[in-house]
mmCIF file of C-alpha atoms and ligand atoms in Angstrom:
data_model
loop_
_atom_site.group_PDB
_atom_site.id
_atom_site.type_symbol
_atom_site.label_atom_id
_atom_site.label_comp_id
_atom_site.label_asym_id
_atom_site.label_seq_id
_atom_site.Cartn_x
_atom_site.Cartn_y
_atom_site.Cartn_z
ATOM 1 C CA MET A 56 14.888 16.621 117.205
ATOM 2 C CA THR A 57 14.056 18.806 114.063
ATOM 3 C CA VAL A 58 15.517 22.003 113.743
ATOM 4 C CA GLU A 59 14.468 24.700 111.305
ATOM 5 C CA VAL A 60 17.060 27.001 109.871
ATOM 6 C CA ILE A 61 15.941 30.200 108.576
ATOM 7 C CA GLY A 62 18.189 31.751 106.023
ATOM 8 C CA PHE A 63 20.509 29.787 103.829
ATOM 9 C CA GLY A 64 23.405 32.363 103.053
ATOM 10 C CA LEU A 65 26.689 31.142 104.166
ATOM 11 C CA ALA A 66 25.795 31.087 107.853
ATOM 12 C CA GLY A 67 22.382 28.957 107.290
ATOM 13 C CA ALA A 68 24.414 26.579 104.956
ATOM 14 C CA CYS A 69 26.796 26.013 107.275
ATOM 15 C CA VAL A 70 24.715 25.458 110.357
ATOM 16 C CA ALA A 71 22.182 23.227 108.429
ATOM 17 C CA LEU A 72 25.281 20.413 107.083
ATOM 18 C CA ARG A 73 26.968 21.030 110.627
ATOM 19 C CA LEU A 74 23.175 19.631 112.070
ATOM 20 C CA GLN A 75 23.175 16.803 109.740
ATOM 21 C CA GLU A 76 26.797 15.895 110.587
ATOM 22 C CA GLN A 77 25.277 15.571 114.107
ATOM 23 C CA GLY A 78 22.223 13.358 112.706
ATOM 24 C CA VAL A 79 19.659 16.065 113.023
ATOM 25 C CA ARG A 80 16.768 16.774 110.874
ATOM 26 C CA VAL A 81 16.832 19.852 109.226
ATOM 27 C CA ARG A 82 14.360 21.829 107.314
ATOM 28 C CA VAL A 83 15.366 24.638 105.700
ATOM 29 C CA VAL A 84 13.420 28.183 105.088
ATOM 30 C CA ASP A 85 14.760 30.619 102.792
ATOM 31 C CA ASP A 86 12.808 33.370 101.067
ATOM 32 C CA GLY A 87 15.113 33.593 97.935
ATOM 33 C CA LEU A 88 15.947 37.027 98.102
ATOM 34 C CA ALA A 89 19.510 37.324 97.267
ATOM 35 C CA GLY A 90 21.600 37.628 100.650
ATOM 36 C CA SER A 91 25.662 38.885 100.731
ATOM 37 C CA THR A 92 26.603 35.590 100.449
ATOM 38 C CA LEU A 93 25.729 35.900 96.528
ATOM 39 C CA VAL A 94 28.028 38.601 95.839
ATOM 40 C CA ALA A 95 30.994 38.495 98.501
ATOM 41 C CA ALA A 96 34.462 38.355 97.277
ATOM 42 C CA GLY A 97 35.012 35.210 99.362
ATOM 43 C CA LEU A 98 38.418 36.847 100.234
ATOM 44 C CA VAL A 99 40.190 35.216 103.276
ATOM 45 C CA ASN A 100 43.194 37.481 104.481
ATOM 46 C CA PRO A 101 44.783 36.344 107.901
ATOM 47 C CA VAL A 102 45.961 39.979 108.681
ATOM 48 C CA ALA A 103 43.026 42.051 107.142
ATOM 49 C CA GLY A 104 42.701 45.634 107.647
ATOM 50 C CA ARG A 105 44.509 48.885 107.886
ATOM 51 C CA ASN A 106 46.394 48.067 111.169
ATOM 52 C CA PHE A 107 48.011 44.676 110.478
ATOM 53 C CA GLU A 108 45.839 43.074 113.199
ATOM 54 C CA PRO A 109 45.382 39.238 112.899
ATOM 55 C CA SER A 110 41.924 37.829 113.295
ATOM 56 C CA SER A 111 41.126 36.042 116.753
ATOM 57 C CA ARG A 112 42.021 32.321 116.632
ATOM 58 C CA VAL A 113 42.588 32.665 113.264
ATOM 59 C CA GLN A 114 44.853 29.731 112.184
ATOM 60 C CA ASP A 115 42.428 27.338 114.051
ATOM 61 C CA ALA A 116 39.473 29.179 112.053
ATOM 62 C CA TRP A 117 41.395 28.608 109.182
ATOM 63 C CA ASP A 118 42.152 25.116 109.018
ATOM 64 C CA GLU A 119 38.559 24.128 110.097
ATOM 65 C CA ALA A 120 37.206 26.247 107.267
ATOM 66 C CA GLU A 121 39.533 24.779 104.548
ATOM 67 C CA ALA A 122 38.779 21.334 105.269
ATOM 68 C CA PHE A 123 34.912 21.868 105.325
ATOM 69 C CA TYR A 124 34.912 23.953 102.045
ATOM 70 C CA CYS A 125 37.348 21.595 100.485
ATOM 71 C CA ASP A 126 35.094 18.484 101.997
ATOM 72 C CA LEU A 127 32.139 19.877 99.504
ATOM 73 C CA ASP A 128 34.318 20.312 96.371
ATOM 74 C CA VAL A 129 37.859 21.185 96.306
ATOM 75 C CA THR A 130 37.372 23.381 93.330
ATOM 76 C CA LEU A 131 35.596 26.139 95.411
ATOM 77 C CA TRP A 132 38.645 26.915 97.392
ATOM 78 C CA HIS A 133 41.198 29.311 96.006
ATOM 79 C CA PRO A 134 44.566 29.324 97.854
ATOM 80 C CA LEU A 135 47.217 32.147 96.562
ATOM 81 C CA PRO A 136 49.531 34.244 98.030
ATOM 82 C CA ILE A 137 48.079 37.981 99.080
ATOM 83 C CA LYS A 138 50.436 40.708 98.791
ATOM 84 C CA ARG A 139 49.625 43.695 101.021
ATOM 85 C CA LEU A 140 51.253 46.713 99.140
ATOM 86 C CA TRP A 141 52.351 49.833 101.300
ATOM 87 C CA ARG A 142 50.112 52.451 101.438
ATOM 88 C CA ASP A 143 52.445 55.261 102.047
ATOM 89 C CA GLU A 144 55.886 55.443 104.840
ATOM 90 C CA LYS A 145 53.400 56.121 107.704
ATOM 91 C CA ASP A 146 52.059 52.265 106.582
ATOM 92 C CA ARG A 147 55.470 50.671 106.276
ATOM 93 C CA ALA A 148 56.535 52.322 109.403
ATOM 94 C CA LYS A 149 53.068 50.572 111.101
ATOM 95 C CA PHE A 150 53.731 47.266 110.133
ATOM 96 C CA GLU A 151 57.113 47.769 111.124
ATOM 97 C CA ARG A 152 55.997 48.179 114.585
ATOM 98 C CA LYS A 153 53.526 45.083 114.567
ATOM 99 C CA ARG A 154 56.013 43.065 112.681
ATOM 100 C CA GLU A 155 56.242 40.644 115.560
ATOM 101 C CA ILE A 156 53.031 40.252 116.201
ATOM 102 C CA VAL A 157 52.026 39.371 112.344
ATOM 103 C CA SER A 158 55.558 37.228 111.786
ATOM 104 C CA PRO A 159 53.382 34.052 111.836
ATOM 105 C CA TRP A 160 52.078 35.144 108.323
ATOM 106 C CA ILE A 161 54.902 36.853 106.702
ATOM 107 C CA GLU A 162 56.647 35.285 103.990
ATOM 108 C CA SER A 163 58.395 38.123 102.558
ATOM 109 C CA VAL A 164 58.897 41.817 102.926
ATOM 110 C CA ASP A 165 60.164 43.973 99.996
ATOM 111 C CA GLU A 166 60.132 47.775 98.920
ATOM 112 C CA GLU A 167 56.318 47.099 97.681
ATOM 113 C CA GLY A 168 54.820 45.702 100.341
ATOM 114 C CA VAL A 169 54.460 42.243 102.445
ATOM 115 C CA THR A 170 53.394 39.002 101.187
ATOM 116 C CA TRP A 171 51.442 36.705 103.614
ATOM 117 C CA ASN A 172 52.033 33.127 103.786
ATOM 118 C CA GLN A 173 48.429 32.056 103.717
ATOM 119 C CA GLY A 174 45.528 33.438 101.733
ATOM 120 C CA GLY A 175 42.965 32.710 99.241
ATOM 121 C CA TRP A 176 39.185 33.098 98.366
ATOM 122 C CA LEU A 177 36.129 30.975 98.395
ATOM 123 C CA GLU A 178 33.317 30.901 95.295
ATOM 124 C CA THR A 179 30.681 32.178 97.618
ATOM 125 C CA ALA A 180 27.864 31.647 95.217
ATOM 126 C CA ARG A 181 28.611 28.362 93.989
ATOM 127 C CA PHE A 182 29.362 27.229 97.612
ATOM 128 C CA LEU A 183 25.562 27.926 98.044
ATOM 129 C CA THR A 184 24.749 25.661 95.220
ATOM 130 C CA ILE A 185 26.877 22.954 96.254
ATOM 131 C CA ALA A 186 25.790 23.303 99.977
ATOM 132 C CA ARG A 187 22.496 22.973 98.964
ATOM 133 C CA GLU A 188 23.024 20.114 96.622
ATOM 134 C CA ARG A 189 24.672 18.147 99.743
ATOM 135 C CA PHE A 190 21.814 19.123 102.241
ATOM 136 C CA CYS A 191 19.202 17.851 99.879
ATOM 137 C CA LYS A 192 21.258 14.749 99.205
ATOM 138 C CA ASN A 193 21.796 14.064 103.082
ATOM 139 C CA GLY A 194 17.819 14.421 103.665
ATOM 140 C CA GLY A 195 17.082 18.000 104.110
ATOM 141 C CA ILE A 196 14.175 19.576 103.377
ATOM 142 C CA ILE A 197 13.869 22.819 101.719
ATOM 143 C CA SER A 198 9.976 24.273 102.757
ATOM 144 C CA ARG A 199 7.629 27.235 103.960
ATOM 145 C CA ALA A 200 8.138 27.784 107.801
ATOM 146 C CA GLN A 201 6.115 25.383 109.875
ATOM 147 C CA ASP A 202 4.542 25.063 113.267
ATOM 148 C CA GLU A 203 5.805 22.177 114.453
ATOM 149 C CA VAL A 204 9.525 22.418 115.107
ATOM 150 C CA ASP A 205 11.967 21.346 118.126
ATOM 151 C CA GLN A 206 14.382 24.149 117.377
ATOM 152 C CA ARG A 207 14.872 27.393 115.201
ATOM 153 C CA ILE A 208 18.036 28.956 114.261
ATOM 154 C CA TRP A 209 17.895 32.489 112.602
ATOM 155 C CA CYS A 210 20.605 33.094 109.996
ATOM 156 C CA THR A 211 19.034 35.540 108.325
ATOM 157 C CA GLY A 212 21.995 38.002 107.595
ATOM 158 C CA SER A 213 21.679 41.821 107.316
ATOM 159 C CA ALA A 214 17.928 41.274 106.495
ATOM 160 C CA GLY A 215 17.293 40.130 110.042
ATOM 161 C CA LEU A 216 19.352 42.582 111.315
ATOM 162 C CA ILE A 217 18.145 45.596 109.510
ATOM 163 C CA ARG A 218 14.189 44.401 110.516
ATOM 164 C CA GLY A 219 15.578 43.989 114.211
ATOM 165 C CA GLU A 220 14.493 40.202 114.516
ATOM 166 C CA PHE A 221 16.462 39.833 117.633
ATOM 167 C CA GLY A 222 15.550 43.236 119.213
ATOM 168 C CA GLU A 223 18.061 44.880 120.900
ATOM 169 C CA VAL A 224 21.167 43.501 119.230
ATOM 170 C CA GLY A 225 21.805 46.549 117.062
ATOM 171 C CA HIS A 226 23.895 46.557 113.991
ATOM 172 C CA ARG A 227 26.630 48.536 111.749
ATOM 173 C CA CYS A 228 25.651 46.545 108.423
ATOM 174 C CA ALA A 229 27.686 47.814 105.669
ATOM 175 C CA LYS A 230 27.014 48.037 102.050
ATOM 176 C CA GLY A 231 29.651 47.072 99.414
ATOM 177 C CA GLU A 232 30.132 47.243 96.023
ATOM 178 C CA ILE A 233 32.423 45.038 93.634
ATOM 179 C CA LEU A 234 33.379 45.154 90.140
ATOM 180 C CA THR A 235 34.345 42.488 87.891
ATOM 181 C CA VAL A 236 37.234 44.100 84.977
ATOM 182 C CA LYS A 237 39.067 42.915 82.122
ATOM 183 C CA ILE A 238 42.338 43.642 82.188
ATOM 184 C CA CYS A 239 44.437 42.414 79.251
ATOM 185 C CA ASP A 240 47.647 40.627 79.392
ATOM 186 C CA TRP A 241 48.122 41.894 83.080
ATOM 187 C CA ASN A 242 48.978 38.221 84.242
ATOM 188 C CA GLU A 243 48.982 39.409 88.016
ATOM 189 C CA LYS A 244 48.407 36.156 89.850
ATOM 190 C CA ARG A 245 48.796 37.319 93.538
ATOM 191 C CA ILE A 246 45.496 38.683 95.662
ATOM 192 C CA LEU A 247 46.503 42.371 95.742
ATOM 193 C CA THR A 248 45.470 44.428 98.760
ATOM 194 C CA LYS A 249 46.217 48.029 99.807
ATOM 195 C CA ASN A 250 43.115 50.395 100.383
ATOM 196 C CA GLY A 251 40.823 47.813 98.854
ATOM 197 C CA TRP A 252 41.526 44.358 97.122
ATOM 198 C CA LEU A 253 41.978 42.563 93.732
ATOM 199 C CA ILE A 254 41.322 38.920 92.881
ATOM 200 C CA PRO A 255 42.594 37.094 90.014
ATOM 201 C CA LEU A 256 39.951 34.942 88.625
ATOM 202 C CA GLY A 257 41.798 33.645 85.781
ATOM 203 C CA GLY A 258 42.142 34.828 82.284
ATOM 204 C CA ASP A 259 41.924 38.454 82.257
ATOM 205 C CA LEU A 260 39.294 39.227 84.545
ATOM 206 C CA TYR A 261 39.764 40.629 88.168
ATOM 207 C CA ARG A 262 37.552 41.061 90.834
ATOM 208 C CA VAL A 263 38.098 44.200 92.520
ATOM 209 C CA GLY A 264 36.470 45.984 95.753
ATOM 210 C CA ALA A 265 34.872 47.049 97.974
ATOM 211 C CA THR A 266 33.299 49.689 99.176
ATOM 212 C CA TYR A 267 32.137 50.155 102.745
ATOM 213 C CA ASP A 268 29.180 52.604 103.453
ATOM 214 C CA TRP A 269 26.613 52.280 106.322
ATOM 215 C CA ASP A 270 24.039 54.451 104.812
ATOM 216 C CA GLY A 271 21.551 53.645 101.882
ATOM 217 C CA LEU A 272 21.476 50.038 102.791
ATOM 218 C CA GLU A 273 18.886 48.977 100.556
ATOM 219 C CA THR A 274 19.760 50.636 97.071
ATOM 220 C CA GLY A 275 21.701 48.533 94.535
ATOM 221 C CA PRO A 276 24.920 49.250 92.741
ATOM 222 C CA SER A 277 25.677 53.118 92.168
ATOM 223 C CA ASP A 278 27.604 55.049 89.988
ATOM 224 C CA ASP A 279 29.542 56.645 92.832
ATOM 225 C CA GLY A 280 30.286 53.121 94.043
ATOM 226 C CA ARG A 281 31.655 52.209 90.757
ATOM 227 C CA ALA A 282 33.472 55.361 90.529
ATOM 228 C CA ARG A 283 35.104 54.543 93.990
ATOM 229 C CA VAL A 284 36.067 50.925 93.315
ATOM 230 C CA GLU A 285 37.656 52.287 89.796
ATOM 231 C CA LYS A 286 39.624 54.453 92.020
ATOM 232 C CA ILE A 287 40.717 51.346 94.173
ATOM 233 C CA LEU A 288 41.840 49.375 91.247
ATOM 234 C CA ARG A 289 44.303 52.389 89.927
ATOM 235 C CA GLY A 290 45.953 51.606 93.041
ATOM 236 C CA PHE A 291 46.883 48.314 91.660
ATOM 237 C CA THR A 292 47.586 49.346 88.168
ATOM 238 C CA GLN A 293 47.445 51.891 85.408
ATOM 239 C CA ARG A 294 46.287 49.419 82.728
ATOM 240 C CA ASP A 295 43.130 49.741 80.604
ATOM 241 C CA PHE A 296 40.366 47.820 81.848
ATOM 242 C CA GLU A 297 36.799 46.944 80.897
ATOM 243 C CA VAL A 298 34.184 46.867 83.560
ATOM 244 C CA MET A 299 32.263 43.402 82.912
ATOM 245 C CA ASP A 300 29.999 43.535 86.273
ATOM 246 C CA HIS A 301 29.015 45.614 88.903
ATOM 247 C CA VAL A 302 27.402 44.032 92.112
ATOM 248 C CA ALA A 303 26.345 45.093 95.584
ATOM 249 C CA GLY A 304 25.446 43.825 98.638
ATOM 250 C CA VAL A 305 25.196 44.238 102.546
ATOM 251 C CA ARG A 306 27.589 42.738 105.197
ATOM 252 C CA PRO A 307 25.603 41.897 108.471
ATOM 253 C CA ILE A 308 27.780 43.235 110.846
ATOM 254 C CA ILE A 309 27.160 43.775 114.459
ATOM 255 C CA HIS A 310 30.250 44.713 116.198
ATOM 256 C CA ARG A 311 33.720 44.401 113.847
ATOM 257 C CA SER A 312 32.760 41.303 111.831
ATOM 258 C CA GLU A 313 32.618 38.937 115.122
ATOM 259 C CA ALA A 314 29.999 36.551 114.623
ATOM 260 C CA VAL A 315 27.349 36.488 117.497
ATOM 261 C CA VAL A 316 25.064 33.759 118.934
ATOM 262 C CA LEU A 317 21.729 34.511 121.038
ATOM 263 C CA PHE A 318 18.984 32.664 122.384
ATOM 264 C CA LYS A 319 15.799 33.973 123.188
ATOM 265 C CA GLU A 320 13.207 31.282 124.610
ATOM 266 C CA GLU A 321 10.218 32.727 122.506
ATOM 267 C CA LYS A 322 12.269 32.609 118.971
ATOM 268 C CA GLY A 323 15.040 30.248 119.394
ATOM 269 C CA TRP A 324 19.114 30.625 118.674
ATOM 270 C CA MET A 325 20.672 33.246 116.256
ATOM 271 C CA LEU A 326 23.571 33.433 114.111
ATOM 272 C CA ASN A 327 24.612 36.594 112.594
ATOM 273 C CA GLY A 328 27.233 39.297 112.198
ATOM 274 C CA LEU A 329 29.527 37.578 110.061
ATOM 275 C CA GLY A 330 30.498 40.812 108.634
ATOM 276 C CA SER A 331 33.804 40.740 106.426
ATOM 277 C CA LYS A 332 35.276 37.718 107.731
ATOM 278 C CA GLY A 333 32.070 35.138 107.107
ATOM 279 C CA VAL A 334 34.491 32.656 104.936
ATOM 280 C CA ILE A 335 36.692 31.979 107.600
ATOM 281 C CA TYR A 336 34.567 31.842 110.775
ATOM 282 C CA ALA A 337 31.267 30.058 109.672
ATOM 283 C CA PRO A 338 32.199 26.707 109.601
ATOM 284 C CA SER A 339 33.895 26.737 113.072
ATOM 285 C CA VAL A 340 31.108 28.971 114.628
ATOM 286 C CA ALA A 341 28.264 26.816 113.087
ATOM 287 C CA ARG A 342 30.020 23.852 114.873
ATOM 288 C CA ASP A 343 29.837 25.535 118.383
ATOM 289 C CA LEU A 344 26.414 26.659 117.826
ATOM 290 C CA VAL A 345 24.922 23.177 116.691
ATOM 291 C CA GLU A 346 26.982 21.878 119.907
ATOM 292 C CA LYS A 347 24.957 24.228 122.435
ATOM 293 C CA VAL A 348 21.722 23.419 120.522
ATOM 294 C CA ILE A 349 22.159 19.922 120.795
ATOM 295 C CA SER A 350 23.443 19.955 124.603
ATOM 296 C CA GLU A 351 20.760 22.299 125.639
ATOM 297 C CA ALA A 352 18.386 19.874 123.962
ATOM 298 C CA GLU A 353 19.430 17.001 126.106
ATOM 299 C CA LEU A 354 19.766 18.824 128.869
ATOM 300 C CA SER A 355 16.048 19.714 128.418
ATOM 301 C CA GLY A 356 14.850 16.027 127.854
HETATM 302 C C1 LIG B 1728 30.353 43.374 98.745
HETATM 303 C C2 LIG B 1728 30.653 42.243 99.784
HETATM 304 C C3 LIG B 1728 31.887 41.763 100.017
HETATM 305 C C4 LIG B 1728 32.092 40.835 101.121
HETATM 306 N N1 LIG B 1728 33.250 40.211 100.753
HETATM 307 C C5 LIG B 1728 33.721 39.320 101.975
HETATM 308 C C6 LIG B 1728 34.821 38.701 101.672
HETATM 309 O O1 LIG B 1728 35.826 39.012 100.830
HETATM 310 N N2 LIG B 1728 35.242 37.877 102.728
HETATM 311 C C7 LIG B 1728 34.156 37.330 103.558
HETATM 312 O O2 LIG B 1728 34.251 36.465 104.484
HETATM 313 N N3 LIG B 1728 32.828 38.010 103.619
HETATM 314 C C8 LIG B 1728 32.712 39.094 102.889
HETATM 315 N N4 LIG B 1728 31.535 39.525 102.809
HETATM 316 C C9 LIG B 1728 30.820 39.211 103.781
HETATM 317 C C10 LIG B 1728 29.885 37.741 103.723
HETATM 318 O O3 LIG B 1728 28.988 38.018 102.716
HETATM 319 C C11 LIG B 1728 29.164 37.621 104.616
HETATM 320 O O4 LIG B 1728 29.797 37.332 106.018
HETATM 321 C C12 LIG B 1728 28.396 36.508 104.557
HETATM 322 O O5 LIG B 1728 28.164 35.960 103.249
HETATM 323 C C13 LIG B 1728 26.875 36.538 105.393
HETATM 324 O O6 LIG B 1728 26.185 34.861 105.461
HETATM 325 P P1 LIG B 1728 24.769 35.347 106.125
HETATM 326 O O7 LIG B 1728 24.162 33.694 105.604
HETATM 327 O O8 LIG B 1728 24.874 35.735 107.411
HETATM 328 O O9 LIG B 1728 24.180 36.220 105.158
HETATM 329 P P2 LIG B 1728 23.245 36.112 104.103
HETATM 330 O O10 LIG B 1728 24.245 35.458 102.841
HETATM 331 O O11 LIG B 1728 22.977 37.570 103.463
HETATM 332 O O12 LIG B 1728 22.312 35.202 103.937
HETATM 333 C C14 LIG B 1728 21.040 35.132 104.994
HETATM 334 C C15 LIG B 1728 20.051 34.637 104.045
HETATM 335 O O13 LIG B 1728 18.696 34.558 104.675
HETATM 336 C C16 LIG B 1728 17.628 34.758 103.601
HETATM 337 N N5 LIG B 1728 16.477 35.187 104.640
HETATM 338 C C17 LIG B 1728 16.703 36.664 105.318
HETATM 339 N N6 LIG B 1728 15.631 36.767 105.943
HETATM 340 C C18 LIG B 1728 14.602 35.831 105.851
HETATM 341 C C19 LIG B 1728 13.508 35.064 106.103
HETATM 342 N N7 LIG B 1728 12.556 36.250 107.248
HETATM 343 N N8 LIG B 1728 12.657 34.100 105.869
HETATM 344 C C20 LIG B 1728 13.838 33.017 105.010
HETATM 345 N N9 LIG B 1728 14.942 33.402 104.773
HETATM 346 C C21 LIG B 1728 15.278 34.807 104.984
HETATM 347 C C22 LIG B 1728 18.343 35.574 102.857
HETATM 348 O O14 LIG B 1728 17.429 35.550 101.530
HETATM 349 C C23 LIG B 1728 19.647 35.287 102.624
HETATM 350 O O15 LIG B 1728 19.305 34.079 101.910
HETATM 351 C C24 LIG B 1728 31.266 40.430 101.667
HETATM 352 C C25 LIG B 1728 29.829 40.886 101.258
HETATM 353 C C26 LIG B 1728 29.743 41.957 100.542
HETATM 354 C C27 LIG B 1728 28.484 42.524 100.419
#
């Protein structure tokens, strides 16, 4: 069986490598336009969002993701404690109401906030480079789309959702902007979250973000986005900073960052909608999808 994977972002890379693990011949078609994987912060947070809600099946997905990325290259994955700072008294009260539900992830609680016992970030852009190398080393082919293929899997991210490739799916894709800043001698080593997040990259560099915009999806970095990210940064520190980089991308969202797998007879399979939780879920969702594709192919002879 030969499978064509369209799109080589996080989703397509995981699908292509999972197919190869099962001995399937794979061809990848990617249009080379930068997808969201290239700009993503790669943050993995067991209890993200305003309402202290753990992501579903988070522990299993986490274990599988960590093993998958570390098998490619252990230096891609940066485990770091996450400190979720209180926004205000109401926020802290909300945490107290959810405390039991999130207790598996609590390392400690103090006047500043709660520290989760798991956290980290993946170098998503470098992941793509290394995944591509592994894919090619395993005999994978990167080419133009071709007619002769047994199955197709569309992993085209927000571009595919905005084009309406799978028709009625609908989307809630959200543009996001991120700054890389230099803050001298701060020495903050934890990931901080509050109204956004801040990731220490090492040395005096930090990534901070991100905005969420549901309109104007096609435009790049903006002055307004930069101002809003700077405001997020001010929620973490009053120190002087220098902006070193400013990027924007569009998160592929269908419903609450839950991955969606679809099949259409005339097109093939789709994996999309990874949203803000792509890093944690992509490896396990890709494995599930590959198992389905293989078992359907076996059933249809
Ligand atoms: C600002 C920002 C911050 C983020 N932060 C995080 C985070 O902290 N943690 C996290 O888990 N996630 C984060 N994300 C989300 C993360 O980027 C996505 O979940 C994930 O990268 C989506 O991967 P994908 O493969 O579905 O899409 P993409 O990475 O967009 O890949 C799709 C690929 O398909 C190609 N393509 C599209 N159409 C075609 C076509 N017709 N033919 C050929 N190729 C095609 C594109 O060029 C692209 O290479 C963030 C995203 C943004 C924008």
